[in-house]
């Protein structure tokens, strides 16, 4: 986990919360980008979008269900994946850092291969 906060002038500073996950057996970093490559992609986008709207509302969103993607910052949790979106990625700066947790069971129900298990 890395939290970065900077101010270089202007109206406000910037902040980021970055997670990087590694396979303990191989030392290789997980690349969760594959989650947007399969036949489950549209259903996964819709699930993420609905979860974001349920948690944060849609007033400040700048993304639609078709625009949602797997962010670079993903954390493995005891129950699944925590997706972390930085300011301006899918919502206005005022929304801050948004995160959505998806359980392994939810992902498996969509047909997503759980490569981290």
Tab-separated table of C-alpha atoms in Angstrom:
chain	number	residue	atom	x	y	z
A	1	UNK	CA	0.000	0.000	0.000
A	2	UNK	CA	1.288	3.448	-0.942
A	3	UNK	CA	-0.547	6.662	-0.171
A	4	UNK	CA	0.719	9.721	-2.012
A	5	UNK	CA	-0.368	13.284	-1.420
A	6	UNK	CA	1.122	16.235	-3.326
A	7	UNK	CA	0.443	19.897	-3.835
A	8	UNK	CA	2.100	21.625	-6.770
A	9	UNK	CA	-0.111	24.707	-6.938
A	10	UNK	CA	-3.560	25.327	-8.284
A	11	UNK	CA	-6.945	24.823	-6.700
A	12	UNK	CA	-6.117	21.672	-4.747
A	13	UNK	CA	-3.513	19.011	-4.232
A	14	UNK	CA	-3.573	15.503	-5.544
A	15	UNK	CA	-3.806	12.171	-3.793
A	16	UNK	CA	-3.482	8.525	-4.725
A	17	UNK	CA	-3.889	5.233	-2.918
A	18	UNK	CA	-1.979	2.502	-4.730
A	19	UNK	CA	-2.060	-1.211	-3.995
A	20	UNK	CA	0.210	-3.731	-5.675
A	21	UNK	CA	-0.330	-7.446	-5.184
A	22	UNK	CA	2.195	-10.234	-5.676
A	23	UNK	CA	1.981	-13.983	-5.964
A	24	UNK	CA	3.932	-15.174	-2.919
A	25	UNK	CA	5.048	-18.391	-4.632
A	26	UNK	CA	6.499	-16.723	-7.748
A	27	UNK	CA	7.079	-13.114	-6.715
A	28	UNK	CA	5.266	-11.967	-9.853
A	29	UNK	CA	2.908	-8.991	-9.650
A	30	UNK	CA	-0.715	-9.753	-10.399
A	31	UNK	CA	-2.091	-8.068	-13.508
A	32	UNK	CA	-5.831	-7.765	-13.011
A	33	UNK	CA	-6.332	-6.283	-16.473
A	34	UNK	CA	-7.411	-9.729	-17.706
A	35	UNK	CA	-10.677	-9.192	-15.844
A	36	UNK	CA	-11.841	-6.965	-18.718
A	37	UNK	CA	-10.926	-9.460	-21.455
A	38	UNK	CA	-13.443	-12.292	-21.148
A	39	UNK	CA	-17.074	-12.959	-21.922
A	40	UNK	CA	-17.848	-11.822	-18.365
A	41	UNK	CA	-16.590	-8.281	-19.075
A	42	UNK	CA	-19.951	-6.555	-19.660
A	43	UNK	CA	-21.527	-8.169	-16.599
A	44	UNK	CA	-18.485	-7.251	-14.492
A	45	UNK	CA	-18.615	-3.628	-15.675
A	46	UNK	CA	-22.299	-3.469	-14.790
A	47	UNK	CA	-21.682	-4.977	-11.335
A	48	UNK	CA	-18.897	-2.497	-10.571
A	49	UNK	CA	-20.965	0.441	-11.812
A	50	UNK	CA	-24.040	-0.577	-9.791
A	51	UNK	CA	-21.922	-1.063	-6.657
A	52	UNK	CA	-20.368	2.400	-7.085
A	53	UNK	CA	-23.768	4.023	-7.576
A	54	UNK	CA	-25.164	2.175	-4.536
A	55	UNK	CA	-22.253	3.276	-2.357
A	56	UNK	CA	-21.578	6.800	-3.615
A	57	UNK	CA	-24.514	7.864	-5.787
A	58	UNK	CA	-24.190	8.947	-9.391
A	59	UNK	CA	-24.136	12.733	-8.980
A	60	UNK	CA	-20.374	13.068	-9.335
A	61	UNK	CA	-19.686	10.119	-11.633
A	62	UNK	CA	-18.020	10.886	-14.943
A	63	UNK	CA	-18.087	7.255	-16.090
A	64	UNK	CA	-20.912	5.068	-17.307
A	65	UNK	CA	-21.219	1.304	-16.981
A	66	UNK	CA	-19.605	1.008	-20.443
A	67	UNK	CA	-16.626	3.157	-19.327
A	68	UNK	CA	-15.847	1.326	-16.086
A	69	UNK	CA	-12.580	-0.589	-16.026
A	70	UNK	CA	-10.336	-2.405	-13.590
A	71	UNK	CA	-8.123	0.253	-12.013
A	72	UNK	CA	-4.377	-0.122	-11.606
A	73	UNK	CA	-4.833	-0.121	-7.827
A	74	UNK	CA	-6.323	-3.448	-6.692
A	75	UNK	CA	-6.002	-5.031	-3.267
A	76	UNK	CA	-6.513	-8.703	-2.502
A	77	UNK	CA	-8.732	-9.048	0.564
A	78	UNK	CA	-9.856	-12.019	2.630
A	79	UNK	CA	-13.081	-12.148	0.615
A	80	UNK	CA	-12.099	-10.961	-2.862
A	81	UNK	CA	-10.802	-7.824	-4.563
A	82	UNK	CA	-10.898	-4.184	-3.527
A	83	UNK	CA	-10.855	-1.920	-6.591
A	84	UNK	CA	-9.521	1.565	-5.839
A	85	UNK	CA	-10.261	4.465	-8.197
A	86	UNK	CA	-8.214	7.643	-7.841
A	87	UNK	CA	-9.764	11.136	-8.063
A	88	UNK	CA	-10.827	11.956	-11.641
A	89	UNK	CA	-10.664	8.318	-12.791
A	90	UNK	CA	-14.417	7.713	-12.687
A	91	UNK	CA	-15.758	10.629	-10.650
A	92	UNK	CA	-15.050	14.264	-9.924
A	93	UNK	CA	-12.192	15.290	-7.647
A	94	UNK	CA	-14.687	16.099	-4.880
A	95	UNK	CA	-15.711	12.438	-4.728
A	96	UNK	CA	-12.174	11.575	-3.620
A	97	UNK	CA	-10.740	8.094	-3.761
A	98	UNK	CA	-13.522	5.570	-4.409
A	99	UNK	CA	-13.252	1.886	-3.638
A	100	UNK	CA	-15.463	-1.083	-4.391
A	101	UNK	CA	-15.059	-4.580	-2.986
A	102	UNK	CA	-16.146	-7.569	-5.032
A	103	UNK	CA	-16.243	-10.976	-3.405
A	104	UNK	CA	-14.692	-14.054	-4.932
A	105	UNK	CA	-18.192	-15.554	-5.014
A	106	UNK	CA	-19.599	-12.615	-7.005
A	107	UNK	CA	-16.745	-12.797	-9.482
A	108	UNK	CA	-16.969	-16.583	-9.847
A	109	UNK	CA	-20.739	-16.305	-10.470
A	110	UNK	CA	-19.914	-14.135	-13.510
A	111	UNK	CA	-17.466	-16.760	-14.785
A	112	UNK	CA	-14.329	-14.771	-13.912
A	113	UNK	CA	-11.273	-17.014	-13.381
A	114	UNK	CA	-9.915	-16.321	-9.897
A	115	UNK	CA	-6.190	-16.562	-10.582
A	116	UNK	CA	-5.251	-15.419	-7.065
A	117	UNK	CA	-6.848	-18.388	-5.283
